[in-house]
Coordinates of C-alpha atoms in Angstrom, one line a residue:
M18 CA -98.2 155.8 42.4
P19 CA -96.3 155.1 39.6
P20 CA -94.8 157.7 37.7
N21 CA -96.1 158.7 34.5
N22 CA -92.4 156.9 32.2
S23 CA -92.4 159.2 29.0
K24 CA -89.1 157.6 27.7
P25 CA -88.2 153.7 27.1
C26 CA -86.2 152.1 30.1
H27 CA -82.5 152.1 28.9
N28 CA -82.8 148.7 28.0
C29 CA -85.4 148.9 24.9
R30 CA -83.8 152.3 24.3
R31 CA -80.2 150.3 23.3
R32 CA -81.9 147.6 22.2
R33 CA -84.4 150.3 20.1
L34 CA -87.5 147.8 21.0
R35 CA -90.0 149.9 22.0
C36 CA -90.9 149.4 25.4
D37 CA -94.3 149.1 27.3
R38 CA -93.2 151.4 30.0
S39 CA -94.8 149.4 32.7
W40 CA -93.3 150.0 36.4
P41 CA -91.4 149.6 38.1
T42 CA -90.0 147.4 35.5
C43 CA -90.4 147.1 31.7
H44 CA -92.7 144.1 30.8
K45 CA -90.4 143.3 27.8
C46 CA -87.2 142.5 30.6
V47 CA -89.1 140.8 32.8
V48 CA -90.4 138.4 30.1
S49 CA -86.8 138.1 27.7
G50 CA -85.4 137.3 31.5
Q51 CA -83.2 141.1 31.4
E52 CA -82.4 143.1 34.0
C53 CA -84.1 145.9 33.7
L54 CA -82.1 148.9 34.4
G55 CA -85.1 150.6 34.6
Y56 CA -86.0 154.7 33.7
G57 CA -84.3 157.0 36.4
K58 CA -80.8 157.5 36.2
V59 CA -77.9 154.6 36.4
F60 CA -75.4 155.4 38.5
V61 CA -71.8 153.4 38.5
W62 CA -69.0 153.2 41.2
T63 CA -66.4 155.8 39.8
Q64 CA -64.1 154.5 41.9
G65 CA -63.4 151.1 44.2
I66 CA -61.1 149.2 46.5
D67 CA -59.7 145.8 45.4
S68 CA -58.7 142.2 47.6
Q69 CA -56.1 144.1 47.3
G70 CA -56.0 147.4 49.1
N71 CA -55.4 149.0 45.8
V72 CA -57.6 152.0 44.6
N73 CA -59.3 151.1 41.2
P74 CA -58.9 153.3 38.5
S75 CA -61.0 155.5 37.0
P76 CA -64.1 154.9 34.3
A77 CA -62.5 156.6 31.7
R78 CA -59.1 155.2 31.9
R79 CA -59.9 151.6 32.6
L80 CA -62.4 152.1 29.2
A81 CA -59.2 153.0 27.9
D82 CA -57.4 150.4 29.0
D83 CA -60.2 147.6 28.1
G84 CA -61.1 149.1 24.5
A85 CA -56.9 149.0 23.8
V86 CA -57.5 145.2 24.8
S87 CA -60.9 144.3 23.1
G88 CA -60.5 147.1 20.2
G89 CA -64.3 148.0 19.8
S90 CA -67.1 149.0 22.0
H91 CA -68.5 145.7 22.7
G92 CA -65.9 145.6 25.4
Q93 CA -67.0 149.3 26.5
L94 CA -70.5 148.1 27.4
S95 CA -69.8 144.6 28.6
Q96 CA -67.6 146.2 31.6
H97 CA -70.3 149.0 31.7
Q98 CA -72.8 146.0 32.6
H99 CA -70.5 144.1 34.8
R100 CA -69.9 147.0 37.0
L101 CA -73.3 148.1 37.4
H102 CA -74.5 144.4 38.3
Q103 CA -71.4 144.7 41.1
F104 CA -73.5 147.7 42.2
S105 CA -76.9 146.3 42.3
G106 CA -74.7 143.1 44.8
L107 CA -76.2 140.7 42.2
S108 CA -74.7 138.4 39.5
P109 CA -75.0 139.6 36.5
T110 CA -77.2 138.0 33.3
S111 CA -76.4 136.7 29.9
S112 CA -76.2 139.7 28.3
S113 CA -75.5 138.2 24.4
S114 CA -78.5 139.5 22.8
T115 CA -77.9 142.9 24.4
T116 CA -74.5 143.7 23.1
S117 CA -74.9 141.9 20.0
G118 CA -76.7 144.7 17.8
T119 CA -78.9 142.0 16.5
T120 CA -82.8 141.1 17.6
S121 CA -83.4 137.6 18.9
E122 CA -86.4 135.4 18.8
D123 CA -87.6 136.3 22.1
E124 CA -86.7 140.4 21.2
A125 CA -88.9 140.1 18.2
A126 CA -91.9 138.5 19.6
P127 CA -91.9 139.1 23.3
D128 CA -96.3 138.5 23.6
D129 CA -95.7 135.1 21.3
R130 CA -92.7 134.3 24.2
Q131 CA -95.2 135.0 27.3
Q132 CA -97.3 133.2 25.7
R133 CA -95.4 130.1 25.1
H134 CA -94.0 130.4 28.6
Q135 CA -97.6 130.2 30.3
N136 CA -98.5 127.2 28.1
Q137 CA -95.5 125.6 28.9
H138 CA -95.1 126.1 32.4
H139 CA -99.0 125.3 32.5
H140 CA -98.4 121.8 31.7
G141 CA -95.5 121.4 33.6
L142 CA -93.0 121.5 30.1
L143 CA -90.3 124.1 30.9
S144 CA -87.0 123.5 29.9
Q145 CA -84.2 123.9 32.8
Q146 CA -83.0 127.0 31.3
Q147 CA -86.3 128.5 30.8
Q148 CA -87.0 127.5 34.9
E149 CA -83.5 129.5 35.3
Q150 CA -85.3 132.3 33.0
Q151 CA -88.2 132.3 35.5
Q152 CA -86.5 132.1 38.3
Q153 CA -84.9 136.1 37.7
A154 CA -88.1 137.4 36.3
L155 CA -88.8 138.7 39.5
P156 CA -87.2 142.9 39.3
Y157 CA -84.3 143.5 40.7
R158 CA -83.6 146.5 41.9
L159 CA -80.5 147.9 44.2
G160 CA -80.5 147.7 48.0
A161 CA -81.3 143.9 48.3
L162 CA -80.0 142.0 51.3
T163 CA -76.4 141.8 51.0
D164 CA -75.9 140.7 54.6
P165 CA -73.4 138.2 54.8
L166 CA -76.0 136.3 56.4
F167 CA -78.2 135.9 54.0
Q168 CA -75.9 135.6 51.0
D169 CA -76.5 131.8 51.2
L170 CA -80.0 132.9 49.7
D171 CA -81.6 132.1 46.4
H172 CA -81.8 135.4 44.7
N173 CA -85.5 135.0 44.7
S174 CA -85.5 134.8 48.6
R175 CA -83.3 138.0 49.8
Y176 CA -85.4 139.9 47.3
Y177 CA -88.8 138.8 49.6
L178 CA -86.8 139.8 52.7
S179 CA -85.9 142.9 51.2
H180 CA -89.1 143.3 50.4
F181 CA -90.6 142.6 53.9
A182 CA -88.3 145.0 55.8
D183 CA -88.8 147.7 53.5
R184 CA -92.4 147.2 52.5
V185 CA -94.7 144.6 54.9
C186 CA -92.9 145.6 57.6
K187 CA -94.6 149.1 57.3
D188 CA -98.4 147.3 56.6
L189 CA -97.4 145.5 60.6
V190 CA -97.6 149.1 62.1
V191 CA -99.1 152.7 62.7
R192 CA -95.9 154.7 62.5
D193 CA -92.5 152.8 60.7
T194 CA -90.1 153.9 63.6
P195 CA -87.1 151.7 65.3
E196 CA -88.8 152.3 68.4
S197 CA -92.4 150.7 67.0
N198 CA -91.3 148.1 64.5
P199 CA -89.8 145.3 66.3
F200 CA -90.7 143.2 62.8
R201 CA -87.1 144.1 61.3
E202 CA -85.7 142.1 64.5
L203 CA -87.1 138.7 63.3
L204 CA -85.0 139.0 60.1
P205 CA -81.8 137.5 62.1
L206 CA -83.2 134.9 63.9
T207 CA -84.0 133.8 59.9
Q208 CA -80.6 131.8 59.5
Y209 CA -80.7 129.7 62.8
H210 CA -84.7 128.6 62.8
P211 CA -86.1 127.3 58.7
L212 CA -89.8 127.5 60.1
L213 CA -89.7 131.5 60.4
L214 CA -87.1 132.1 57.2
Q215 CA -90.6 130.4 55.4
I216 CA -93.2 131.7 56.1
L217 CA -91.9 135.2 56.4
I218 CA -90.6 134.6 52.2
A219 CA -94.2 133.5 52.1
T220 CA -95.9 136.2 54.3
S221 CA -93.6 138.5 51.6
A222 CA -94.3 136.9 48.5
I223 CA -98.2 137.0 48.5
H224 CA -98.2 140.6 50.2
W225 CA -96.0 141.2 46.6
S226 CA -98.6 139.5 44.2
N227 CA -100.7 141.9 45.8
I228 CA -98.9 144.7 44.8
F229 CA -96.9 144.5 41.6
R230 CA -98.8 146.5 38.6
A231 CA -101.7 146.5 41.4
H232 CA -102.7 150.1 40.6
H233 CA -105.1 148.8 38.0
T234 CA -108.3 151.1 38.2
I235 CA -110.8 148.9 39.6
P236 CA -113.8 149.7 37.1
A237 CA -117.2 151.3 39.1
G238 CA -119.6 148.9 39.0
I239 CA -117.7 145.7 39.5
T240 CA -119.4 143.6 42.2
D241 CA -116.8 141.4 42.3
P242 CA -114.0 143.7 43.0
G243 CA -111.3 140.6 44.7
G244 CA -111.6 139.1 41.9
Y245 CA -110.8 141.4 39.3
I246 CA -107.8 141.7 40.6
T247 CA -107.7 138.0 41.0
T248 CA -107.7 137.3 37.4
L249 CA -105.5 140.4 36.7
R250 CA -102.5 138.7 38.8
T251 CA -103.0 135.0 36.9
K252 CA -102.4 137.0 33.7
D253 CA -98.7 138.4 34.6
L254 CA -96.2 136.1 34.6
V255 CA -94.5 137.6 37.1
T256 CA -96.9 138.4 40.0
R257 CA -98.2 134.8 39.2
Q258 CA -95.2 134.1 39.6
A259 CA -94.3 135.7 43.4
L260 CA -97.6 134.5 43.7
I261 CA -96.4 130.3 43.2
D262 CA -93.7 131.2 45.1
A263 CA -95.7 132.0 48.3
L264 CA -97.2 128.7 48.4
T265 CA -94.2 126.8 47.9
A266 CA -92.9 128.9 50.6
K267 CA -96.2 128.2 52.7
Q268 CA -96.1 124.4 52.3
K269 CA -92.4 124.2 53.3
A270 CA -92.8 126.3 56.4
M271 CA -96.2 123.8 57.0
S272 CA -93.5 121.1 57.6
H273 CA -91.1 122.8 59.9
L274 CA -94.1 123.7 61.7
R275 CA -94.8 119.8 62.2
G276 CA -91.3 119.0 63.9
V277 CA -91.5 121.9 65.3
L278 CA -94.4 121.9 67.4
D279 CA -93.9 118.0 68.0
T280 CA -90.7 118.7 69.8
L281 CA -92.0 122.1 71.3
D282 CA -90.4 124.0 74.0
P283 CA -90.1 127.0 76.1
A284 CA -87.1 128.0 74.3
G285 CA -88.6 127.9 71.0
S286 CA -92.2 129.1 71.7
D287 CA -91.4 132.7 71.2
V288 CA -90.5 131.8 67.3
A289 CA -93.4 129.4 66.8
L290 CA -95.7 132.0 68.6
A291 CA -94.0 134.4 65.7
A292 CA -94.5 132.1 62.8
L293 CA -98.4 130.8 63.5
H294 CA -98.8 135.0 64.0
F295 CA -97.8 135.4 60.0
F296 CA -99.5 132.0 59.0
I297 CA -102.4 134.3 60.4
K298 CA -101.0 137.5 58.8
F299 CA -100.2 135.5 55.4
D300 CA -104.7 134.6 54.8
L301 CA -105.4 138.0 55.6
I302 CA -103.1 138.9 52.9
D303 CA -103.9 136.9 50.2
L304 CA -106.6 136.8 48.0
D305 CA -107.4 133.7 47.8
K306 CA -110.6 132.6 50.7
S307 CA -111.0 128.8 49.2
G308 CA -108.8 128.2 52.6
G309 CA -110.1 131.0 54.5
Q310 CA -110.7 129.2 57.6
S311 CA -107.6 128.2 58.1
W312 CA -106.6 131.3 60.3
K313 CA -108.9 129.6 62.9
A314 CA -106.3 126.4 63.1
H315 CA -103.3 128.9 63.6
L316 CA -104.7 130.9 66.0
E317 CA -106.0 128.4 68.4
G318 CA -102.5 127.5 67.4
A319 CA -101.5 130.7 68.8
T320 CA -103.3 130.5 71.7
S321 CA -101.8 127.1 73.2
I322 CA -98.4 128.3 72.7
M323 CA -99.6 131.8 75.0
R324 CA -100.9 130.1 77.5
L325 CA -97.3 128.8 78.3
L326 CA -95.4 131.4 78.1
G327 CA -97.8 133.6 80.0
P328 CA -97.8 137.7 79.7
D329 CA -93.8 138.2 80.9
G330 CA -91.4 137.0 79.5
S331 CA -86.8 137.4 79.6
G332 CA -85.0 138.5 77.2
S333 CA -83.5 142.7 75.6
A334 CA -85.7 145.7 75.5
A335 CA -86.6 144.8 72.0
S336 CA -87.0 140.9 72.1
R337 CA -89.4 141.7 74.8
M338 CA -91.2 144.2 72.1
L339 CA -91.1 142.2 69.4
R340 CA -92.7 139.2 71.8
D341 CA -95.3 141.6 73.1
R342 CA -96.5 142.7 69.8
V343 CA -97.2 139.3 68.8
I344 CA -99.0 138.6 71.5
S345 CA -101.3 141.7 71.6
D346 CA -101.9 141.1 67.5
C347 CA -103.0 137.6 68.5
F348 CA -105.1 138.6 71.2
I349 CA -106.5 141.3 68.9
Y350 CA -107.5 139.2 66.4
H351 CA -108.9 136.3 68.3
I352 CA -111.6 139.1 69.6
L353 CA -112.1 140.5 66.2
G354 CA -112.3 136.5 64.7
S355 CA -115.2 135.9 67.3
T356 CA -117.4 139.1 65.8
L357 CA -117.6 137.2 62.9
A358 CA -117.0 133.2 63.8
P359 CA -119.7 131.5 65.7
G360 CA -119.0 128.4 68.7
G361 CA -116.5 129.4 71.2
L362 CA -114.0 131.6 69.5
S363 CA -114.0 134.1 72.6
A364 CA -114.6 131.1 75.3
R365 CA -110.9 130.1 74.6
I366 CA -109.3 133.4 75.0
A367 CA -111.4 135.0 78.0
R368 CA -109.2 133.3 80.9
Q369 CA -106.3 134.9 79.2
A370 CA -107.8 138.5 78.6
F371 CA -107.4 139.3 81.8
E372 CA -103.8 137.6 82.0
F373 CA -103.1 139.5 79.0
L374 CA -104.2 143.1 79.3
P375 CA -100.9 144.2 80.6
V376 CA -99.6 143.4 77.4
M377 CA -102.2 145.0 75.8
K378 CA -101.5 148.5 77.7
R379 CA -97.9 148.2 76.8
V380 CA -98.4 148.3 73.6
E381 CA -101.2 150.5 73.3
L382 CA -98.7 153.2 71.8
T383 CA -97.7 151.3 69.0
S384 CA -100.2 148.9 68.5
Y385 CA -101.7 148.2 65.0
L386 CA -105.6 149.3 65.4
S387 CA -104.1 152.5 68.5
C388 CA -107.1 151.9 70.4
P389 CA -107.6 151.3 74.6
P390 CA -107.5 148.1 75.3
E391 CA -111.5 148.0 77.3
I392 CA -112.6 149.1 74.2
F393 CA -111.5 145.1 73.5
Q394 CA -112.6 144.0 76.6
I395 CA -116.3 144.9 75.8
I396 CA -116.3 143.3 72.7
L397 CA -114.8 140.0 73.8
S398 CA -117.5 140.2 76.4
A399 CA -120.3 140.3 74.2
S400 CA -118.8 137.8 72.4
Q401 CA -119.0 135.0 75.6
L402 CA -122.5 136.3 76.5
A403 CA -123.6 136.0 73.2
N404 CA -122.1 132.6 72.5
E405 CA -124.5 131.3 75.7
P406 CA -126.7 128.8 75.7
P407 CA -129.7 130.9 75.0
S408 CA -132.7 129.7 77.5
A409 CA -136.4 132.0 78.8
D410 CA -135.2 132.9 81.5
S411 CA -131.7 134.4 80.3
L412 CA -132.4 136.6 78.2
V413 CA -133.5 139.5 80.0
P414 CA -130.2 139.1 81.9
A415 CA -128.1 138.8 78.3
A416 CA -129.9 142.1 77.6
D417 CA -129.4 143.4 81.1
E418 CA -126.0 142.6 81.0
A419 CA -125.1 144.1 76.9
L420 CA -126.8 147.2 77.9
A421 CA -124.4 148.1 81.0
L422 CA -121.4 147.1 78.2
I423 CA -122.9 149.4 75.6
D424 CA -123.3 152.2 78.2
Q425 CA -119.8 151.3 80.0
A426 CA -118.8 151.5 76.0
L427 CA -120.2 155.0 75.9
T428 CA -118.7 157.1 78.7
L429 CA -115.3 155.8 78.0
D430 CA -113.2 158.5 78.4
I431 CA -111.7 158.6 75.0
A432 CA -110.1 162.1 75.4
A433 CA -108.9 161.5 78.9
W434 CA -107.1 158.4 77.4
A435 CA -104.9 160.6 74.8
V436 CA -104.0 162.8 77.4
Y437 CA -102.5 160.1 79.1
L438 CA -100.8 159.2 76.1
K439 CA -99.4 162.1 75.5
R440 CA -98.3 162.3 78.6
L441 CA -96.3 159.3 79.4
T442 CA -94.6 159.8 75.6
G443 CA -95.3 162.7 74.2
I444 CA -96.8 162.1 71.1
T445 CA -97.8 164.7 68.3
D446 CA -100.5 162.4 66.6
I447 CA -103.2 162.9 69.5
E448 CA -106.4 164.0 67.3
S449 CA -106.2 160.8 64.6
R450 CA -105.9 158.4 67.7
V451 CA -109.0 160.2 69.5
H452 CA -111.2 160.0 66.1
L453 CA -109.9 156.1 65.4
A454 CA -110.2 155.3 68.9
S455 CA -114.1 157.0 68.5
A456 CA -115.0 155.2 66.2
H457 CA -114.1 151.7 67.4
R458 CA -116.3 152.5 70.6
S459 CA -119.4 153.3 68.3
A460 CA -118.7 150.1 66.4
A461 CA -118.7 147.8 69.6
C462 CA -121.2 149.5 70.4
L463 CA -122.8 148.3 67.2
Y464 CA -121.9 145.0 67.5
I465 CA -123.5 144.1 71.2
L466 CA -126.4 145.6 69.4
Q467 CA -126.4 142.4 66.8
A468 CA -125.1 140.3 68.6
L469 CA -127.6 140.3 71.7
P470 CA -130.6 141.2 69.5
A471 CA -132.7 140.9 72.7
V472 CA -131.4 144.5 74.2
R473 CA -133.6 146.9 72.5
S474 CA -136.4 144.9 73.3
V475 CA -135.1 146.1 76.8
R476 CA -134.0 149.9 75.9
P477 CA -133.8 151.4 72.4
V478 CA -130.4 152.8 71.3
D479 CA -130.0 154.7 68.0
T480 CA -128.5 153.0 65.4
E481 CA -128.1 156.0 63.1
M482 CA -126.5 158.2 65.8
L483 CA -123.9 154.9 66.5
V484 CA -123.6 154.8 62.6
D485 CA -122.7 158.8 62.0
D486 CA -120.4 159.0 64.8
I487 CA -118.1 155.9 62.5
L488 CA -118.7 157.7 59.8
S489 CA -118.3 161.1 60.9
N490 CA -114.7 160.2 63.1
L491 CA -113.2 158.4 60.1
A492 CA -113.8 161.8 57.7
F493 CA -110.6 163.1 60.0
I494 CA -109.2 160.5 59.5
D495 CA -107.6 160.8 54.9
E496 CA -105.7 158.1 52.9
K497 CA -102.5 159.9 53.7
D498 CA -102.8 160.0 57.8
P499 CA -100.8 157.0 59.1
Y500 CA -103.7 155.4 60.6
F501 CA -106.3 155.6 57.7
K502 CA -105.2 151.7 57.9
A503 CA -106.8 150.3 60.3
T504 CA -110.6 152.2 60.2
S505 CA -111.0 149.1 58.3
W506 CA -113.6 147.2 61.1
P507 CA -115.2 150.4 62.0
T508 CA -116.3 150.9 58.4
F509 CA -116.7 147.4 57.5
I510 CA -119.8 147.5 60.5
A511 CA -121.1 150.6 60.2
G512 CA -121.4 150.1 56.3
A513 CA -123.2 146.8 57.3
E514 CA -125.8 148.4 59.6
T515 CA -126.8 150.8 57.4
R516 CA -129.3 151.3 55.0
D517 CA -128.9 154.7 53.5
P518 CA -126.8 154.3 49.8
E519 CA -124.8 156.9 50.8
K520 CA -123.6 155.8 53.3
R521 CA -122.8 152.2 51.3
T522 CA -121.4 153.8 48.7
W523 CA -119.0 155.7 50.9
S524 CA -118.4 152.6 53.3
L525 CA -117.5 150.5 49.7
A526 CA -115.2 153.2 48.2
R527 CA -112.5 153.9 51.8
L528 CA -112.2 149.8 52.3
L529 CA -111.1 150.4 48.7
A530 CA -109.3 153.7 49.0
I531 CA -107.3 151.1 51.6
W532 CA -106.7 148.3 49.8
E533 CA -104.8 151.4 47.6
T534 CA -102.9 152.0 51.0
C535 CA -102.5 148.3 52.4
P536 CA -103.3 145.6 49.3
W537 CA -103.6 143.0 52.1
G538 CA -107.3 140.8 50.8
Y539 CA -109.9 140.3 53.7
L540 CA -110.5 143.6 52.3
F541 CA -112.4 142.2 49.7
T542 CA -113.4 140.0 51.7
A543 CA -115.5 142.6 53.7
I544 CA -116.4 144.1 50.5
E545 CA -117.6 140.9 49.5
M546 CA -119.7 140.5 52.9
L547 CA -121.0 144.0 53.1
K548 CA -122.7 143.7 48.9
A549 CA -124.3 140.3 50.6
T550 CA -126.1 141.7 53.6
W551 CA -127.2 145.2 51.4
A552 CA -129.0 142.0 49.4
W553 CA -130.8 140.6 51.9
Q554 CA -131.4 144.4 53.6
D555 CA -132.9 145.6 50.3
A556 CA -134.7 142.3 50.1
N557 CA -136.8 142.5 52.9
R558 CA -136.9 146.1 53.3
K559 CA -140.7 146.0 53.8
S560 CA -139.9 144.1 57.3
E561 CA -140.6 146.2 60.5
D562 CA -137.3 146.5 61.4
G563 CA -135.9 145.5 58.0
G564 CA -135.8 142.2 58.6
V565 CA -132.5 141.2 58.8
N566 CA -130.1 140.7 61.7
W567 CA -127.0 141.4 59.3
L568 CA -124.1 139.4 62.0
R569 CA -126.4 136.3 62.7
D570 CA -126.9 135.9 58.3
L571 CA -123.8 136.2 57.6
R572 CA -123.0 133.4 60.1
G573 CA -125.9 131.6 58.3
L574 CA -123.8 131.8 54.7
G575 CA -120.5 131.0 55.9
F576 CA -119.0 134.4 56.1
D577 CA -117.2 133.7 59.4
Y578 CA -114.1 135.7 58.3
L579 CA -111.0 137.5 60.1
I580 CA -111.9 141.4 59.7
I581 CA -109.4 143.6 61.4

């Protein structure tokens, strides 16, 4: 959570301006193109080594010498700012308005300037100076990427890659450790693969646009929380620029992707697969779902490349871990995507299901959802069965097969699986893994009942018991638990199935809480889908079975999005 800033930022305090105390950077500094020095302590190098190997003089002596030359405090302040910029690894910006002691037009009316900037940006009338200021609008911070590999990139690209390493990578795994997070291994490859560079920048920029000033409390009773956040984002100059950067980088990545796919060879297949993997993640993070079906096309491309690669590959342990994680994620996206998307999406991956099961087993320790691969196999089998052409003679056999899948899921020994993992690696978070896997197991059973409703005519299944099992297991995984962000799919399934207002409210609140931890746009899509199915259920409450097969009706309404 952002701190409660009781004092103005260092820039506004020095310039004697009223600070809006925004976090992490003052909005007034951003609008005026200044580097906001923040609210904490400002650290500067006290000594350093010059290019000749000599020790630089101390700040007191250097400032005294500067004062003797300049004859005033103006030189001291400029030297101080220059050293601060050197320390941050960023080039200094113009500081004439800061050191002159006067207030410029931009400083006197920042709100008017922001509105004028927005209007000019909208009409494409930005001058060169304004465009440069806009490029400097992203918040500066210490610790941006300064590796020589990235020095040829512009400031914003380096910042986005730094954000990818520091923040986005944490969302891609359950626990962020060097042993369990191979995605940072992609950063050095961006020097040689423009496709990978642009899609990582795009993914990081769209992620950053979701979290910057994202700590607005969503008012109770908002019917469209995703639209509310989107509106806030479009009204913010800096956040909107990040969105523009994301779409621009994605367009560049699409251009590179065409060239890569036209000349695809085994040597470049790994990079192409990783890039398509992040195209899917871009769609999951993006709040705008107007083009929400593109994840299918990217997943189709990833599936084709997976056929070329096969389950085993050569290379170092780190590269193999990265490759396994990308293949595993794409496999999971295919399976969970097939639960809502109509058609033969499951059939396209089914042929590789057995082949890639060893990959799933290799990464089950570090998998984002941390579930036994057998649960995903059961979901995939149910999706295949549900998409077979219906006939009068096949209803009873299909129902029997579906019941067998439910029994297989319910008899899966989650505790034994967890003990096996603990004995294998000595992990200590067994309890959370057990609860998360148990919730996914019950959610898989509920999905089977919706995908193959003929099951209910053969044998009754207590759906409320399954809903309660999901909610009781999820209750053990709170916001502080690293597995909390991996609970969205069972939360969505339980919320869609229940008719209890309290359980609906709990499911909705949990999805919003996951957004605070992991700001990915698909969460608002899940909320929209829940509200749609609740409306149908309530409208048909007088029917014998509630009158709604929520899976069928969501597909009929065009909600074939990917929920993970």
